Short mmCIF file of C-alpha atoms in Angstrom, two decimals:
data_model
loop_
_atom_site.label_atom_id
_atom_site.label_comp_id
_atom_site.label_asym_id
_atom_site.label_seq_id
_atom_site.Cartn_x
_atom_site.Cartn_y
_atom_site.Cartn_z
CA UNK A 39 0.00 0.00 0.00
CA UNK A 40 2.80 2.42 0.90
CA UNK A 41 4.56 1.89 -2.44
CA UNK A 42 1.35 2.39 -4.40
CA UNK A 43 0.34 5.46 -2.37
CA UNK A 44 3.77 6.97 -2.98
CA UNK A 45 3.30 6.32 -6.68
CA UNK A 46 -0.03 8.16 -6.70
CA UNK A 47 1.44 11.06 -4.75
CA UNK A 48 4.45 11.35 -7.06
CA UNK A 49 2.41 10.92 -10.25
CA UNK A 50 4.44 7.95 -11.48
CA UNK A 51 3.70 6.70 -14.99
CA UNK A 52 1.34 3.83 -15.68
CA UNK A 53 4.02 1.15 -16.02
CA UNK A 54 5.63 1.97 -12.67
CA UNK A 55 2.21 2.07 -10.98
CA UNK A 56 1.30 -1.30 -12.52
CA UNK A 57 4.60 -2.81 -11.37
CA UNK A 58 3.82 -1.75 -7.81
CA UNK A 59 0.23 -2.98 -7.98
CA UNK A 60 1.22 -6.37 -9.37
CA UNK A 61 2.92 -7.18 -6.07
CA UNK A 62 -0.56 -8.24 -4.96
CA UNK A 63 -0.64 -11.11 -7.44
CA UNK A 64 2.97 -11.77 -8.48
CA UNK A 65 5.91 -12.78 -6.31
CA UNK A 66 8.65 -10.13 -6.52
CA UNK A 67 11.34 -12.79 -6.01
CA UNK A 68 10.46 -15.64 -8.39
CA UNK A 69 8.20 -13.51 -10.68
CA UNK A 70 5.51 -16.22 -10.68
CA UNK A 71 1.83 -15.57 -10.04
CA UNK A 72 0.42 -16.50 -6.65
CA UNK A 73 -2.19 -19.26 -6.57
CA UNK A 74 -4.40 -21.19 -4.16
CA UNK A 75 -4.87 -20.11 -0.55
CA UNK A 76 -1.95 -17.66 -0.72
CA UNK A 77 -3.62 -15.73 -3.52
CA UNK A 78 -6.96 -15.82 -1.70
CA UNK A 79 -5.38 -14.42 1.46
CA UNK A 80 -3.71 -11.65 -0.53
CA UNK A 81 -7.03 -10.93 -2.24
CA UNK A 82 -8.69 -10.28 1.11
CA UNK A 83 -5.71 -8.22 2.27
CA UNK A 84 -5.86 -6.10 -0.89
CA UNK A 85 -9.59 -5.49 -0.52
CA UNK A 86 -9.26 -4.51 3.15
CA UNK A 87 -6.42 -2.15 2.24
CA UNK A 88 -8.47 -0.18 -0.30
CA UNK A 89 -11.97 -0.67 1.13
CA UNK A 90 -12.08 2.91 2.44
CA UNK A 91 -11.54 4.51 -0.97
CA UNK A 92 -14.40 6.17 -2.87
CA UNK A 93 -15.72 4.36 -5.93
CA UNK A 94 -12.85 4.60 -8.43
CA UNK A 95 -10.58 2.46 -10.59
CA UNK A 96 -8.25 1.63 -7.68
CA UNK A 97 -11.14 0.27 -5.62
CA UNK A 98 -12.15 -1.72 -8.71
CA UNK A 99 -8.64 -3.15 -9.03
CA UNK A 100 -8.80 -4.28 -5.40
CA UNK A 101 -12.15 -5.96 -6.08
CA UNK A 102 -10.59 -7.75 -9.06
CA UNK A 103 -7.75 -9.09 -6.90
CA UNK A 104 -10.29 -10.29 -4.34
CA UNK A 105 -12.44 -11.95 -7.01
CA UNK A 106 -9.43 -13.72 -8.50
CA UNK A 107 -8.29 -14.83 -5.07
CA UNK A 108 -11.69 -16.31 -4.29
CA UNK A 109 -11.68 -18.09 -7.65
CA UNK A 110 -8.22 -19.49 -6.89
CA UNK A 111 -9.73 -21.39 -3.96
CA UNK A 112 -12.82 -22.42 -5.96
CA UNK A 113 -15.18 -20.06 -4.15
CA UNK A 114 -16.78 -19.24 -7.48
CA UNK A 115 -20.20 -18.10 -6.21
CA UNK A 116 -18.47 -15.57 -3.95
CA UNK A 117 -16.20 -14.52 -6.81
CA UNK A 118 -19.26 -14.01 -9.01
CA UNK A 119 -20.84 -11.61 -6.51
CA UNK A 120 -17.63 -9.58 -6.27
CA UNK A 121 -17.08 -9.45 -10.04
CA UNK A 122 -20.67 -8.51 -10.88
CA UNK A 123 -20.54 -5.72 -8.29
CA UNK A 124 -17.23 -4.56 -9.73
CA UNK A 125 -18.56 -4.48 -13.31
CA UNK A 126 -21.60 -2.50 -12.17
CA UNK A 127 -19.36 0.01 -10.38
CA UNK A 128 -16.99 0.38 -13.34
CA UNK A 129 -19.88 1.20 -15.65
CA UNK A 130 -21.36 3.57 -13.09
CA UNK A 131 -18.17 5.63 -12.74
CA UNK A 132 -17.48 5.70 -16.48
CA UNK A 133 -14.27 3.65 -16.29
CA UNK A 134 -12.10 3.24 -19.36
CA UNK A 135 -12.93 0.59 -21.95
CA UNK A 136 -9.72 -1.24 -20.98
CA UNK A 137 -10.75 -1.46 -17.33
CA UNK A 138 -14.27 -2.63 -18.19
CA UNK A 139 -12.85 -5.34 -20.50
CA UNK A 140 -10.55 -6.58 -17.73
CA UNK A 141 -13.47 -6.94 -15.31
CA UNK A 142 -15.59 -8.67 -17.96
CA UNK A 143 -12.74 -11.09 -18.60
CA UNK A 144 -12.66 -12.16 -14.94
CA UNK A 145 -16.44 -12.46 -14.88
CA UNK A 146 -16.48 -14.62 -18.00
CA UNK A 147 -14.00 -17.07 -16.44
CA UNK A 148 -16.24 -17.33 -13.39
CA UNK A 149 -19.26 -18.01 -15.62
CA UNK A 150 -17.21 -20.88 -17.04
CA UNK A 151 -16.51 -22.32 -13.61
CA UNK A 152 -20.19 -22.18 -12.71
CA UNK A 153 -21.27 -24.02 -15.87
CA UNK A 154 -22.75 -20.95 -17.57
CA UNK A 155 -20.93 -21.88 -20.75
CA UNK A 156 -22.83 -19.92 -23.39
CA UNK A 157 -22.71 -16.71 -21.34
CA UNK A 158 -18.99 -17.25 -20.81
CA UNK A 159 -18.37 -17.82 -24.53
CA UNK A 160 -20.28 -14.71 -25.57
CA UNK A 161 -18.50 -12.49 -23.06
CA UNK A 162 -15.06 -13.93 -23.86
CA UNK A 163 -15.64 -13.34 -27.57
CA UNK A 164 -16.60 -9.73 -26.91
CA UNK A 165 -13.58 -9.22 -24.62
CA UNK A 166 -11.19 -10.66 -27.22
CA UNK A 167 -12.71 -8.52 -29.96
CA UNK A 168 -12.53 -5.45 -27.72
CA UNK A 169 -8.86 -5.96 -26.83
CA UNK A 170 -7.96 -6.74 -30.44
CA UNK A 171 -9.53 -3.48 -31.58
CA UNK A 172 -8.16 -1.44 -28.66
CA UNK A 173 -4.65 -2.86 -28.28
CA UNK A 174 -3.79 -4.93 -31.35
CA UNK A 175 -2.84 -8.60 -31.61
CA UNK A 176 0.53 -8.33 -29.83
CA UNK A 177 -0.69 -6.88 -26.55
CA UNK A 178 -0.61 -9.15 -23.51
CA UNK A 179 -4.26 -8.47 -22.68
CA UNK A 180 -5.29 -9.46 -26.21
CA UNK A 181 -3.34 -12.71 -25.93
CA UNK A 182 -4.91 -13.51 -22.55
CA UNK A 183 -8.37 -12.82 -24.00
CA UNK A 184 -7.62 -15.09 -26.97
CA UNK A 185 -6.55 -17.89 -24.64
CA UNK A 186 -9.74 -17.52 -22.58
CA UNK A 187 -11.90 -17.50 -25.71
CA UNK A 188 -10.16 -20.61 -27.08
CA UNK A 189 -10.74 -22.38 -23.76
CA UNK A 190 -14.49 -21.80 -24.03
CA UNK A 191 -14.60 -22.88 -27.68
CA UNK A 192 -12.83 -26.09 -26.70
CA UNK A 193 -15.15 -26.66 -23.74
CA UNK A 194 -18.18 -26.45 -26.02
CA UNK A 195 -16.68 -28.96 -28.47
CA UNK A 196 -15.92 -26.38 -31.16
CA UNK A 197 -12.51 -27.91 -31.76
CA UNK A 198 -11.69 -26.48 -35.17
CA UNK A 199 -12.45 -22.93 -34.04
CA UNK A 200 -10.37 -23.41 -30.89
CA UNK A 201 -7.40 -24.83 -32.81
CA UNK A 202 -7.64 -22.12 -35.46
CA UNK A 203 -7.59 -19.35 -32.85
CA UNK A 204 -4.63 -20.83 -30.96
CA UNK A 205 -2.67 -21.44 -34.18
CA UNK A 206 -3.15 -17.76 -34.96
CA UNK A 207 -2.25 -16.34 -31.55
CA UNK A 208 0.29 -18.79 -30.10
CA UNK A 209 3.18 -17.81 -32.42
CA UNK A 210 2.59 -14.17 -31.45
CA UNK A 211 2.60 -15.05 -27.75
CA UNK A 212 5.80 -17.09 -28.08
CA UNK A 213 7.55 -14.27 -29.93
CA UNK A 214 6.40 -11.49 -27.60
CA UNK A 215 6.40 -13.28 -24.22
CA UNK A 216 8.90 -16.12 -24.65
CA UNK A 217 8.69 -19.90 -24.31
CA UNK A 218 8.78 -19.89 -20.49
CA UNK A 219 5.79 -17.59 -20.05
CA UNK A 220 2.84 -19.19 -18.22
CA UNK A 221 0.34 -17.92 -20.79
CA UNK A 222 2.29 -19.60 -23.59
CA UNK A 223 2.29 -22.89 -21.68
CA UNK A 224 -1.48 -22.59 -21.19
CA UNK A 225 -1.99 -22.00 -24.91
CA UNK A 226 0.12 -25.02 -25.80
CA UNK A 227 -1.84 -27.16 -23.36
CA UNK A 228 -5.21 -26.07 -24.77
CA UNK A 229 -4.02 -26.62 -28.32
CA UNK A 230 -2.76 -30.13 -27.57
CA UNK A 231 -5.95 -31.05 -25.73
CA UNK A 232 -8.10 -29.78 -28.61
CA UNK A 233 -6.01 -31.87 -31.00
CA UNK A 234 -6.55 -35.19 -29.24
CA UNK A 235 -10.10 -34.57 -27.99
CA UNK A 236 -11.39 -33.83 -31.49
CA UNK A 237 -13.33 -36.88 -32.73
CA UNK A 238 -11.84 -36.21 -36.17
CA UNK A 239 -8.26 -36.37 -34.87
CA UNK A 240 -5.76 -38.20 -37.06
CA UNK A 241 -2.77 -40.23 -35.90
CA UNK A 242 -0.54 -37.26 -36.73
CA UNK A 243 -2.76 -35.05 -34.56
CA UNK A 244 -2.36 -37.44 -31.64
CA UNK A 245 1.41 -37.55 -32.06
CA UNK A 246 1.57 -33.74 -32.18
CA UNK A 247 -0.59 -33.52 -29.06
CA UNK A 248 1.67 -35.88 -27.08
CA UNK A 249 4.84 -34.12 -28.27
CA UNK A 250 3.41 -30.70 -27.37
CA UNK A 251 2.32 -31.80 -23.91
CA UNK A 252 5.64 -33.50 -23.17
CA UNK A 253 7.60 -30.40 -24.10
CA UNK A 254 5.21 -28.01 -22.30
CA UNK A 255 5.27 -30.27 -19.23
CA UNK A 256 9.07 -30.21 -19.04
CA UNK A 257 9.10 -26.43 -19.36
CA UNK A 258 6.35 -25.99 -16.77
CA UNK A 259 8.14 -28.23 -14.26
CA UNK A 260 11.42 -26.36 -14.78
CA UNK A 261 9.93 -22.85 -14.64
CA UNK A 262 6.92 -23.20 -12.34
CA UNK A 263 7.79 -26.28 -10.27
CA UNK A 264 6.06 -29.61 -9.89
CA UNK A 265 3.47 -28.35 -7.38
CA UNK A 266 2.12 -25.57 -9.61
CA UNK A 267 -1.49 -26.16 -10.80
CA UNK A 268 -0.56 -25.68 -14.46
CA UNK A 269 2.28 -28.21 -14.24
CA UNK A 270 -0.06 -30.72 -12.61
CA UNK A 271 -2.72 -30.06 -15.24
CA UNK A 272 -0.35 -30.58 -18.16
CA UNK A 273 1.20 -33.72 -16.69
CA UNK A 274 -2.22 -35.09 -15.73
CA UNK A 275 -3.53 -34.50 -19.25
CA UNK A 276 -0.53 -36.30 -20.72
CA UNK A 277 -1.10 -39.34 -18.53
#
């Protein structure tokens, strides 16, 4: 809080302010995102820190951290309440399109977790389209939105659309973010799963899926560690 407050007082630029804010969800030592109960605890701490602020973007950011923390411990109904309230507030205060898209992205993921698949798909499509128009294809937020959209397409059995989207965006993500980036590993995992889950999969598709998962699994274990949820997910899918 002190670092962020100093940033506001000294009118630091957006990047420096974001770097300070991201300490709520990213470890400053290993540079990996928090997850599980640690992230949930930090979500509550963040919300309590900024609870006294008037309705503004900073209060909304704190609500987003809380919602994500609740989701990290599978408290999706609670996360839904927080995220819907946050979206309502953002629209009420006339927040930027970027901020509204970020809140919608979190809400769409929660819809997914609660089985509201069609609502999730529609919102993820709109968020991806919005980021693409606002930021271009190489922006991190656009790539995250593409990954979320592909996940929903895959979940609804729309394998060709999911694979097509990942084939389009994954090379961009690898070039911009690097092979060790968590988002890139998630994209590779989704792509491989869509390959082998497709009823029309060929033998070559299955071989590519296994090869992709093996390589992504090795990278995830080296970069994130064996206990990280993404590493476990990739290795579990491969088995």
